[in-house]
XYZ file of C-alpha atoms in Angstrom:
717
model
C 0.015 -0.004 0.064
C 1.097 3.515 -0.916
C 1.274 6.626 1.609
C 0.307 9.716 -0.028
C 1.943 12.918 1.244
C 2.422 16.345 -0.107
C 5.984 17.051 -1.415
C 7.092 20.324 -0.030
C 9.089 22.777 -2.522
C 7.373 21.852 -5.527
C 5.666 24.883 -7.462
C 2.887 25.097 -9.990
C 3.403 28.713 -11.796
C 0.104 30.166 -13.187
C 0.312 32.981 -15.628
C -2.164 35.877 -15.855
C -1.781 37.307 -19.177
C -2.408 41.021 -19.948
C -5.293 42.047 -21.868
C -3.589 42.108 -25.005
C -4.782 38.883 -27.412
C -1.889 36.266 -28.192
C -1.632 33.597 -30.581
C -1.137 29.973 -29.737
C 2.611 29.997 -30.652
C 3.072 33.233 -28.792
C 1.433 31.650 -25.555
C 3.472 28.327 -25.715
C 6.801 30.489 -26.086
C 5.756 32.151 -23.159
C 5.133 29.519 -21.279
C 8.432 27.983 -22.396
C 10.401 31.116 -21.557
C 8.968 31.301 -18.057
C 9.855 27.664 -17.327
C 13.330 28.261 -18.490
C 13.624 31.311 -16.319
C 12.576 29.383 -13.409
C 15.034 26.647 -13.874
C 17.939 29.262 -14.254
C 17.002 30.536 -10.867
C 15.750 27.482 -8.986
C 16.241 27.117 -5.515
C 18.095 24.080 -3.869
C 15.608 21.377 -2.771
C 12.729 23.175 -5.015
C 11.386 22.074 -8.275
C 8.581 23.125 -10.807
C 5.718 20.752 -11.583
C 4.417 22.905 -14.511
C 3.470 26.206 -15.902
C 0.073 26.942 -17.258
C -2.143 29.943 -17.979
C -4.886 31.046 -15.569
C -8.238 30.103 -16.419
C -10.615 32.983 -17.353
C -14.097 33.136 -15.784
C -16.303 35.681 -17.867
C -18.845 37.652 -15.835
C -21.516 39.719 -16.710
C -22.510 43.172 -15.454
C -25.919 44.762 -16.103
C -26.368 48.326 -15.173
C -28.307 51.602 -15.496
C -25.751 54.552 -15.504
C -26.631 58.180 -15.288
C -24.256 60.247 -17.270
C -23.349 64.131 -17.213
C -24.850 66.214 -19.868
C -21.459 66.944 -21.883
C -20.301 63.318 -21.230
C -19.460 61.461 -24.721
C -21.279 57.961 -24.618
C -18.834 55.727 -26.531
C -15.878 57.176 -24.697
C -17.392 56.892 -21.282
C -18.503 53.222 -22.030
C -14.844 52.431 -23.209
C -13.510 54.040 -20.057
C -15.820 52.056 -17.719
C -15.138 48.736 -19.068
C -11.267 49.505 -19.147
C -11.488 50.481 -15.408
C -13.394 47.244 -14.639
C -11.183 45.107 -16.637
C -8.015 46.447 -14.914
C -9.918 46.193 -11.533
C -10.815 42.524 -12.118
C -7.365 41.545 -13.628
C -4.779 44.273 -12.175
C -1.934 44.844 -14.523
C 1.386 45.300 -12.864
C 2.604 48.913 -13.672
C 6.222 49.687 -14.745
C 7.891 52.825 -13.261
C 11.015 54.908 -14.413
C 13.698 55.712 -11.996
C 12.823 59.482 -12.294
C 9.302 58.681 -11.488
C 10.011 56.782 -8.547
C 12.509 59.306 -7.173
C 10.100 62.003 -7.738
C 7.666 60.180 -5.568
C 10.141 60.216 -2.697
C 11.147 56.312 -2.822
C 14.616 55.739 -1.561
C 17.178 54.123 -3.532
C 17.019 50.933 -1.010
C 13.423 50.588 -1.828
C 13.684 51.280 -5.656
C 16.581 48.538 -6.477
C 15.437 45.938 -3.818
C 15.040 42.395 -5.364
C 16.152 41.128 -8.633
C 17.821 43.389 -11.496
C 14.935 44.147 -13.768
C 15.355 45.241 -17.732
C 12.069 46.931 -18.353
C 11.434 49.412 -15.601
C 10.991 49.024 -12.012
C 8.019 47.201 -10.006
C 6.849 48.438 -6.363
C 5.909 45.850 -3.704
C 2.672 47.649 -3.155
C 1.621 47.058 -7.031
C 2.401 43.400 -6.650
C 0.195 43.073 -3.735
C -2.892 44.580 -5.159
C -2.386 42.108 -8.417
C -4.172 39.454 -6.707
C -6.705 37.260 -8.197
C -10.001 38.142 -7.096
C -12.299 35.183 -5.848
C -15.479 37.409 -5.043
C -16.800 39.940 -7.127
C -18.849 42.562 -5.081
C -21.434 45.167 -6.221
C -20.103 47.924 -3.954
C -16.473 47.468 -5.516
C -18.002 47.311 -9.250
C -19.831 50.602 -8.250
C -16.934 52.134 -6.877
C -14.837 51.688 -10.155
C -17.718 53.055 -12.182
C -18.204 56.217 -10.169
C -14.433 57.020 -10.513
C -14.752 57.358 -14.419
C -15.458 60.936 -15.387
C -18.916 61.854 -16.578
C -20.756 59.220 -14.475
C -23.127 60.842 -12.273
C -24.984 57.958 -10.566
C -25.995 54.328 -10.793
C -29.396 53.556 -10.032
C -29.477 49.980 -10.878
C -26.790 46.895 -11.158
C -26.728 43.340 -11.154
C -23.886 40.736 -11.706
C -24.103 37.148 -13.277
C -21.938 34.544 -14.724
C -21.755 35.044 -18.509
C -24.205 32.457 -20.263
C -26.843 32.393 -17.029
C -30.243 33.622 -17.215
C -31.132 37.149 -15.908
C -33.124 35.575 -13.047
C -29.827 33.974 -11.912
C -28.523 37.239 -11.273
C -26.663 38.203 -8.027
C -27.281 41.714 -6.497
C -24.444 41.721 -3.863
C -21.990 39.280 -4.464
C -20.469 36.679 -7.419
C -18.269 33.798 -6.386
C -15.477 33.192 -8.672
C -13.803 29.572 -8.929
C -10.451 29.250 -7.092
C -8.461 28.118 -10.158
C -9.882 31.121 -12.266
C -9.971 34.829 -12.587
C -12.896 36.956 -13.562
C -13.013 38.545 -16.871
C -15.485 40.976 -18.389
C -15.553 41.349 -22.358
C -17.146 44.278 -23.917
C -20.236 42.242 -24.969
C -20.947 41.126 -21.338
C -21.184 44.751 -20.198
C -25.006 45.315 -20.512
C -24.657 49.111 -19.560
C -27.628 51.444 -20.266
C -26.836 55.185 -20.426
C -29.272 57.925 -19.380
C -28.901 61.831 -19.382
C -31.587 62.998 -17.169
C -34.666 60.935 -18.222
C -33.498 60.335 -21.709
C -31.801 56.901 -22.555
C -28.949 56.598 -25.082
C -27.690 53.608 -26.895
C -23.731 53.159 -27.390
C -22.423 52.330 -31.038
C -20.400 48.990 -29.794
C -18.125 49.418 -32.843
C -16.752 52.890 -31.833
C -16.567 51.908 -28.321
C -14.437 48.843 -29.103
C -12.226 51.256 -31.206
C -11.688 53.510 -27.946
C -11.327 50.600 -25.740
C -8.554 49.139 -27.940
C -6.669 52.634 -27.907
C -6.956 52.457 -23.996
C -5.488 49.064 -23.993
C -2.698 50.070 -26.320
C -1.670 53.123 -24.088
C -1.833 51.088 -20.971
C 0.750 48.566 -22.720
C 2.839 51.229 -24.394
C 3.261 52.561 -20.892
C 4.402 49.368 -19.307
C 6.835 48.872 -22.481
C 9.821 50.931 -21.012
C 13.096 50.558 -23.370
C 15.825 49.816 -20.898
C 17.055 49.431 -17.503
C 18.108 52.381 -15.627
C 20.433 53.354 -12.867
C 21.826 56.473 -11.309
C 24.722 57.732 -13.176
C 27.986 57.655 -11.583
C 29.544 61.040 -10.879
C 32.806 61.867 -12.747
C 35.835 61.726 -10.888
C 38.489 64.172 -10.695
C 41.897 62.765 -11.449
C 44.618 63.549 -8.830
C 48.409 63.188 -8.925
C 48.540 61.707 -5.565
C 52.365 60.716 -6.175
C 53.596 64.470 -6.634
C 54.764 65.376 -3.024
C 56.910 68.698 -2.140
C 59.145 68.690 1.135
C 58.078 70.144 4.165
C 61.543 71.729 4.010
C 60.449 74.183 0.816
C 57.885 75.690 3.176
C 60.687 77.007 5.653
C 62.255 80.353 5.206
C 65.677 80.299 3.652
C 67.418 81.463 6.917
C 66.975 77.912 8.089
C 69.258 76.503 5.461
C 66.663 73.673 4.107
C 64.881 73.515 0.938
C 66.241 74.259 -2.521
C 67.142 77.870 -1.771
C 69.455 76.995 1.306
C 70.534 79.935 3.358
C 72.756 82.924 2.086
C 73.463 84.664 5.393
C 75.428 82.573 7.439
C 77.683 80.160 5.796
C 79.669 79.194 8.983
C 80.236 75.195 9.548
C 78.215 75.518 12.669
C 75.204 77.028 10.570
C 75.644 74.538 7.921
C 75.906 71.670 10.525
C 72.527 72.654 12.237
C 71.123 73.313 8.572
C 71.844 69.329 7.937
C 70.630 68.278 11.394
C 67.279 70.053 10.623
C 67.026 68.661 7.054
C 67.755 65.066 8.312
C 65.134 65.437 11.187
C 62.481 66.732 8.694
C 63.192 64.123 6.005
C 61.683 61.588 8.534
C 58.485 63.204 8.493
C 58.731 64.024 4.616
C 59.241 60.190 3.997
C 56.103 59.324 6.053
C 54.026 61.601 4.246
C 55.604 60.623 1.028
C 54.928 56.740 1.815
C 51.407 57.741 2.685
C 50.945 58.982 -0.826
C 52.533 55.875 -2.423
C 49.930 53.710 -0.704
C 46.968 56.047 -1.958
C 48.647 55.674 -5.466
C 48.339 51.980 -5.525
C 45.173 51.607 -3.489
C 43.340 50.315 -6.400
C 46.241 47.519 -6.476
C 46.117 46.934 -2.584
C 42.357 46.378 -2.484
C 42.188 44.176 -6.003
C 41.296 40.664 -6.378
C 44.553 39.858 -8.059
C 45.371 36.451 -7.080
C 49.156 36.855 -7.723
C 49.634 40.104 -5.832
C 51.727 39.846 -2.649
C 52.915 43.469 -2.270
C 51.038 45.839 -0.005
C 53.805 48.263 0.964
C 54.990 51.084 -1.619
C 57.442 53.617 -1.024
C 57.371 57.137 -2.645
C 60.694 59.297 -2.979
C 61.038 62.855 -1.728
C 62.378 64.302 -5.018
C 63.171 67.902 -4.009
C 65.716 67.631 -1.038
C 69.068 68.924 -2.624
C 72.323 66.995 -1.600
C 70.386 64.153 -0.007
C 73.105 62.051 -0.203
C 75.078 64.030 2.618
C 72.082 63.052 4.991
C 72.845 59.514 4.557
C 75.419 57.329 6.206
C 78.377 56.424 4.192
C 77.898 53.788 1.294
C 74.215 53.982 1.387
C 71.782 55.227 -1.297
C 68.292 56.741 -1.092
C 67.076 54.314 -3.650
C 68.422 51.356 -1.567
C 66.960 52.649 1.638
C 63.425 52.795 0.019
C 63.657 49.262 -1.458
C 64.903 48.014 1.983
C 61.469 49.351 3.662
C 59.064 47.171 1.631
C 61.501 44.127 0.980
C 60.090 42.067 3.793
C 58.280 39.610 1.685
C 56.650 37.834 4.916
C 55.378 40.869 6.401
C 54.013 41.971 3.149
C 52.232 38.628 2.715
C 50.994 38.737 6.150
C 49.515 42.503 5.516
C 48.173 41.067 2.008
C 46.183 38.424 3.825
C 44.866 40.655 6.519
C 43.486 43.292 3.783
C 41.642 40.416 1.975
C 40.244 39.483 5.291
C 38.718 43.085 5.796
C 37.552 42.811 2.280
C 35.704 39.630 3.194
C 34.494 41.029 6.235
C 32.822 43.851 4.408
C 30.540 40.901 2.585
C 30.186 39.313 5.987
C 32.472 36.489 5.145
C 35.333 34.661 6.899
C 37.852 32.015 5.806
C 39.086 29.478 7.908
C 42.911 30.166 7.606
C 44.212 27.669 10.151
C 42.452 24.946 8.720
C 43.469 25.409 4.770
C 46.847 26.186 5.818
C 47.148 22.802 7.886
C 45.517 20.482 5.226
C 46.756 20.183 1.970
C 47.098 17.332 -0.744
C 50.842 17.671 -0.640
C 52.164 19.570 2.326
C 50.890 22.703 4.580
C 49.281 25.419 2.476
C 51.642 28.481 2.213
C 50.591 31.938 3.062
C 50.758 33.095 -0.945
C 48.381 29.710 -1.446
C 45.829 31.142 0.847
C 45.959 34.504 -0.310
C 45.033 33.085 -3.906
C 42.226 30.957 -2.393
C 40.826 34.264 -0.512
C 41.258 36.547 -3.828
C 39.350 33.871 -5.965
C 36.543 33.873 -3.490
C 36.296 37.540 -3.819
C 36.450 37.769 -7.382
C 33.649 35.579 -7.474
C 31.503 37.092 -4.417
C 28.771 38.545 -6.656
C 27.924 35.174 -7.781
C 28.569 33.296 -4.513
C 26.346 35.872 -2.710
C 23.503 36.091 -4.868
C 23.215 32.564 -5.785
C 24.190 30.939 -2.565
C 20.934 29.003 -2.407
C 20.070 28.385 -6.082
C 20.283 25.146 -7.638
C 21.918 24.135 -11.011
C 19.642 24.098 -14.447
C 18.961 20.668 -15.002
C 17.230 21.276 -18.199
C 20.239 22.284 -20.229
C 21.425 19.143 -22.131
C 24.720 20.919 -22.996
C 25.613 21.676 -19.480
C 25.567 18.218 -17.878
C 29.039 17.345 -17.121
C 32.514 19.206 -17.254
C 30.376 22.238 -16.449
C 30.218 25.130 -14.211
C 26.535 24.929 -13.962
C 26.344 23.651 -10.518
C 24.334 24.831 -7.525
C 25.277 28.091 -5.594
C 25.643 25.943 -2.613
C 28.293 23.632 -4.299
C 30.062 26.781 -5.870
C 30.390 28.169 -2.346
C 31.169 25.043 -0.149
C 33.911 24.083 -2.324
C 35.716 27.667 -2.478
C 35.257 27.913 1.236
C 37.143 24.302 1.564
C 39.935 25.353 -0.770
C 39.133 22.940 -3.464
C 40.897 24.186 -6.723
C 37.565 24.173 -8.796
C 34.014 23.895 -8.310
C 32.917 22.586 -11.875
C 30.820 19.319 -12.155
C 33.319 16.699 -13.366
C 34.765 13.089 -12.879
C 36.510 12.617 -9.488
C 37.298 8.930 -9.772
C 39.174 8.825 -13.067
C 41.955 11.136 -12.861
C 44.653 9.979 -15.216
C 48.110 11.404 -15.589
C 49.234 11.517 -18.935
C 52.276 12.477 -20.002
C 55.358 12.362 -22.732
C 58.951 11.307 -21.959
C 61.742 13.406 -23.383
C 65.023 11.317 -23.302
C 68.318 12.914 -23.985
C 70.437 11.930 -26.898
C 73.503 11.111 -24.797
C 74.028 7.311 -23.674
C 72.690 8.076 -20.146
C 68.862 7.209 -19.840
C 67.397 10.734 -18.460
C 63.938 11.339 -18.708
C 62.097 14.645 -18.285
C 58.161 14.809 -17.929
C 55.724 16.809 -19.932
C 52.047 17.403 -18.576
C 49.433 17.198 -21.562
C 45.799 18.515 -21.855
C 43.975 15.414 -21.742
C 40.806 16.881 -23.438
C 42.317 18.459 -26.625
C 42.475 16.620 -29.672
C 45.352 16.196 -30.339
C 46.557 16.588 -27.048
C 48.548 19.633 -26.484
C 51.562 19.951 -23.783
C 50.773 22.534 -21.157
C 53.717 21.991 -19.185
C 57.253 20.609 -19.282
C 59.648 19.471 -16.406
C 62.664 21.314 -15.862
C 64.701 18.687 -14.244
C 66.189 15.057 -15.787
C 65.371 11.999 -13.923
C 67.002 8.569 -14.165
C 63.588 6.665 -13.763
C 60.032 6.814 -14.902
C 58.728 6.561 -11.528
C 60.855 9.527 -10.290
C 59.570 11.505 -13.205
C 55.683 10.680 -12.650
C 56.236 11.515 -8.797
C 57.848 15.038 -9.924
C 54.995 15.450 -12.554
C 52.506 14.868 -9.717
C 53.949 17.288 -7.412
C 54.382 19.835 -10.142
C 50.405 19.590 -10.950
C 49.366 19.667 -7.350
C 51.275 23.054 -7.029
C 50.133 24.442 -10.476
C 46.520 24.299 -9.377
C 47.175 27.593 -7.612
C 48.109 30.668 -9.261
C 50.206 31.380 -6.165
C 52.879 28.946 -7.214
C 53.561 30.492 -10.672
C 56.028 33.014 -11.291
C 56.095 35.339 -14.511
C 59.574 35.737 -15.547
C 61.250 38.063 -18.277
C 63.775 36.656 -20.334
C 67.149 38.646 -21.798
C 65.311 39.822 -24.855
C 62.544 41.189 -22.794
C 60.001 38.463 -23.640
C 57.650 36.794 -20.711
C 57.415 33.160 -19.847
C 55.494 31.086 -16.972
C 56.988 28.700 -14.619
C 55.742 26.723 -11.358
C 57.727 27.319 -8.313
C 57.988 25.256 -5.161
C 58.485 27.824 -2.616
C 58.423 25.039 0.327
C 62.242 24.562 -0.441
C 65.136 27.267 0.088
C 66.058 28.484 -2.652
C 62.984 28.253 -4.512
C 63.042 25.463 -7.003
C 61.344 25.815 -10.788
C 59.357 22.658 -11.231
C 57.777 23.042 -14.422
C 57.492 25.662 -17.198
C 55.539 26.586 -20.590
C 57.683 26.340 -23.315
C 56.263 29.618 -24.875
C 57.193 33.041 -24.679
C 54.880 36.177 -24.706
C 55.315 39.717 -25.989
C 53.546 41.341 -22.777
C 53.249 40.624 -19.174
C 49.399 40.408 -19.362
C 49.441 37.785 -21.865
C 51.780 35.610 -19.678
C 49.203 36.336 -16.814
C 46.375 35.077 -18.813
C 48.269 31.879 -19.647
C 48.976 31.511 -16.253
C 45.423 31.768 -15.208
C 44.561 29.454 -17.947
C 47.098 26.919 -16.705
C 45.925 27.094 -13.138
C 42.168 26.359 -13.970
C 43.031 23.723 -16.487
C 45.085 21.498 -14.137
C 42.511 21.785 -11.523
C 39.856 20.922 -13.695
C 41.692 18.041 -15.082
C 43.621 16.524 -12.244
C 42.100 17.700 -9.220
C 40.380 14.753 -7.003
C 38.566 17.193 -4.576
C 35.205 17.853 -5.120
C 31.618 17.037 -4.248
C 28.151 16.196 -5.732
C 24.949 17.465 -4.651
C 21.789 15.379 -5.448
C 18.344 16.791 -4.752
C 15.948 14.371 -3.889
C 12.987 16.163 -5.189
C 14.377 15.714 -8.734
C 14.152 12.160 -8.226
C 10.105 12.395 -7.089
C 7.795 9.754 -8.861
C 6.173 10.680 -11.949
C 4.012 7.759 -12.702
C 2.597 4.610 -11.302
C 5.996 2.160 -12.288
C 8.416 5.124 -11.407
C 11.211 4.041 -8.930
C 10.766 5.221 -5.630
C 13.229 6.548 -3.154
C 13.028 4.352 0.261
C 11.337 6.047 3.318
C 13.743 7.675 5.482
C 14.906 5.532 8.607
C 13.267 8.068 11.068
C 9.668 7.340 9.433
C 7.019 6.812 11.969
C 4.141 4.835 10.714
C 1.314 6.666 12.261
C 2.717 10.036 10.748
C 2.287 9.944 6.859
C 4.625 13.000 6.228
C 7.547 11.222 8.031
C 7.764 8.945 4.761
C 8.433 11.430 2.633
C 11.849 11.122 1.333
C 11.779 13.956 -1.207
C 10.957 16.936 0.455
C 13.860 19.417 1.278
C 16.415 16.533 1.433
C 19.916 16.006 -0.249
C 22.669 13.642 -0.841
C 26.272 15.123 -0.763
C 28.772 12.759 -2.143
C 32.457 13.317 -1.533
C 35.562 11.461 -2.292
C 36.743 9.649 0.696
C 40.470 9.222 -0.149
C 43.272 11.885 -0.720
C 45.139 13.456 2.059
C 42.608 16.074 3.244
C 39.181 14.161 2.832
C 40.442 10.880 4.258
C 41.478 13.013 7.737
C 38.793 12.496 9.991
C 39.528 15.888 11.552
C 39.076 17.433 8.087
C 36.028 15.648 7.474
C 34.421 16.879 10.875
C 35.289 20.588 9.270
C 33.668 19.828 6.132
C 30.613 18.509 7.684
C 30.493 21.590 9.942
C 30.922 23.902 7.029
C 27.917 22.057 5.182
C 25.663 22.301 8.342
C 26.518 26.354 8.497
C 26.325 26.965 4.676
C 23.326 24.675 3.715
C 19.747 26.530 3.932
C 18.381 25.873 7.481
C 15.220 24.005 6.011
C 17.341 21.656 4.018
C 18.555 18.263 5.658
C 21.765 16.689 3.933
C 23.239 13.108 4.149
C 27.239 13.373 3.426
C 28.892 10.394 2.276
C 32.804 10.219 1.676
C 32.946 6.988 -0.519
C 35.758 5.012 -2.050
C 37.472 5.769 -5.671
C 35.784 2.508 -6.923
C 32.292 3.559 -5.509
C 32.579 6.997 -6.864
C 33.290 5.637 -10.238
C 30.203 3.444 -10.403
C 28.266 6.309 -9.065
C 29.533 8.994 -11.484
C 28.480 6.620 -14.307
C 24.847 6.366 -13.067
C 24.794 9.885 -11.783
C 25.579 11.189 -15.479
C 23.376 8.923 -17.199
C 20.586 10.090 -15.189
C 21.364 13.952 -15.421
C 21.574 13.540 -19.122
C 18.219 11.609 -19.594
C 16.725 14.091 -17.162
C 17.596 17.073 -19.182
C 16.663 15.324 -22.400
C 13.249 14.004 -20.753
C 14.135 10.853 -22.671
C 12.252 7.843 -22.653
C 14.610 5.735 -20.382
C 14.706 8.304 -17.613
C 12.748 5.924 -15.073
C 15.108 3.332 -15.827
C 18.297 5.682 -15.353
C 16.700 6.881 -12.022
C 16.220 3.204 -10.987
C 19.958 2.395 -11.708
C 20.899 5.397 -9.664
C 18.696 4.408 -6.706
C 20.348 1.031 -6.433
C 23.720 2.672 -6.713
C 22.911 4.932 -4.167
C 21.606 2.274 -1.755
C 25.019 0.786 -1.813
C 27.385 3.837 -1.062
C 28.739 4.065 2.044
C 31.445 6.220 4.007
C 34.883 4.857 4.162
C 37.523 5.324 6.909
C 41.136 5.131 7.501
C 42.764 1.840 8.923
C 44.326 2.739 12.415
C 45.596 0.920 15.804
C 43.525 0.008 18.879
C 44.086 2.374 21.554
C 45.895 0.517 24.538
C 44.260 3.267 26.995
C 47.741 4.022 27.885
C 48.260 7.941 28.329
C 50.600 9.722 25.462
C 50.934 6.401 23.411
C 52.467 6.447 20.220
C 49.993 4.815 18.206
C 49.334 6.266 14.649
C 45.390 6.826 13.575
C 44.377 5.543 16.987
C 40.791 3.940 17.220
C 39.082 4.165 20.740
C 36.189 1.769 20.974
C 32.779 3.731 21.089
C 34.327 6.507 19.525
C 35.950 5.590 16.170
C 34.878 3.600 13.256
C 36.878 0.922 11.831
C 38.488 1.717 8.486
C 39.368 0.588 5.171
C 41.627 3.444 3.407
C 45.219 2.245 3.272
C 48.243 4.918 3.240
C 48.681 4.239 -0.458
C 45.240 5.935 -1.009
C 46.015 9.152 0.167
């Protein structure tokens, strides 16, 4: 037997069209456009069951209307019908920016909600545009009396179109819940009087006036483009220009370019030098402050490769400045030494990015991301790169944090950034190299061997683009290796480093051309482990190639990622449709607890690798998921093995493809996916049973009642 329950988060959209007549192809295109727009902005754990047009329920209004002596009959008739049509089926007016400002609306109210391309909509207008379920005579009378030229309404009756006059209602006319009332011109049975003389309206002339009113209303709502407040023009300032304070002193002090012409004694010259040296300290502080302002756009940028945050500015108008310095020192060397501390600059750069993140209410778990890495502890430049990447994507991460992916696009199923906002945000916060939907189990390291021509067998590796046809070389090794295993190990290390732009350097050759290298900063001195055998005319071209290489390596070689499965997309669509099993916490006497579809997710992650195999990092991952997931959604997190992941990815990809195409075998693909989901289970690292001796030296300690027995071997990391 089946237990019925409503699925929460499943919506039906009903469109209430304007009064303009549309052809059948126009209506079908409108329905398809609305469904596509919904899917592009669908919320996580929700879905659309269908889009339909609201049914219209024609009504009839019969009334005697007293007009003023100078009121035109046909124009007044058209105005009454138009007013009643607008009342029964209210249109949502569009407003220009200027009109809303003139009405006294603040910019916060005007720009609240999603960005519109056709004027602005007020919340009050949306509230008024609701379907009327009961038509009352009092409301109809009020609308008619508001039309210019109408004096009184001696008699009025309401009825459903097609009903007998004896079935008319005097006060209220109920409307079906799934329909909206509609008043057509032929159903407006109005008799007009001026004093006691009756007048008959020409329906053809009245209809032409009514069409003109409808056209004017539609034209008023057809605003041409989106509007915004103009950005005020700025005034360029040369902030780097600085004049020494010494130029402001009288010449008698012997400072500045004028010097002294009164006392040239050694004592006076010595005092002048002491004063010049003393004032130079303050000159330099002010000059450096201006140097920071000049580079403010760089300091507050999201450039992932930028580490410099301290800038010096020279005080250029102090004569004989060399006499104020110690012997052997130059002014330029002193300026350079003030900004040469790389570690301090990196720390300050990290703090500046933290400040920018805080402006958006965001934080980054520095200690976690620095401690856990797939190759070693993450360096400060790598952490800076992750923060800068997060900031560069903050508009999408913030605005789409609760949105789901568009599953209706068959061209964006796999190897795509068409993912949910939650997945995008989660993987950026966890420091994953990329957030795209791709295979995690079938990561292969294709490479070419480069053997030298001499008798000694030495090998260099080349990292190739696996998806290009023919395969193209991305990077080449810089060291010769005696064995293939050494070359492969070095290649994997270079790939792991290359997933972050922080480990790239842009270098310039003797002839002025630029090239790209991957650098291992964990050794002293830094070691170049791979390079791009291509030269560029400008630094910008080299930087673009660096970004391309980091993105390509992350998408093709990173084993860190996640899959977010929404249960609502697997809901039954027919009698023989495969069903998700009921939740374990289902209560037999409470039907809604049997619901496995509403607001529930599966989050599948790889359980291997140095980070995701670590129980402490897994705890951090689950904590981040609970914090970032919308509160009404429940997620089941599973860290699975590579073999399980390979099987799951095949089933999941086939189902997504069938879902996007709505193919005939969709039910079969879903059944295969559900059977695969039923076999997934979290894997754990193996360990040593703790003997309860304090300060034991066991690795991967297992404590009864607190630890799961595992199956991940060290080689799987």
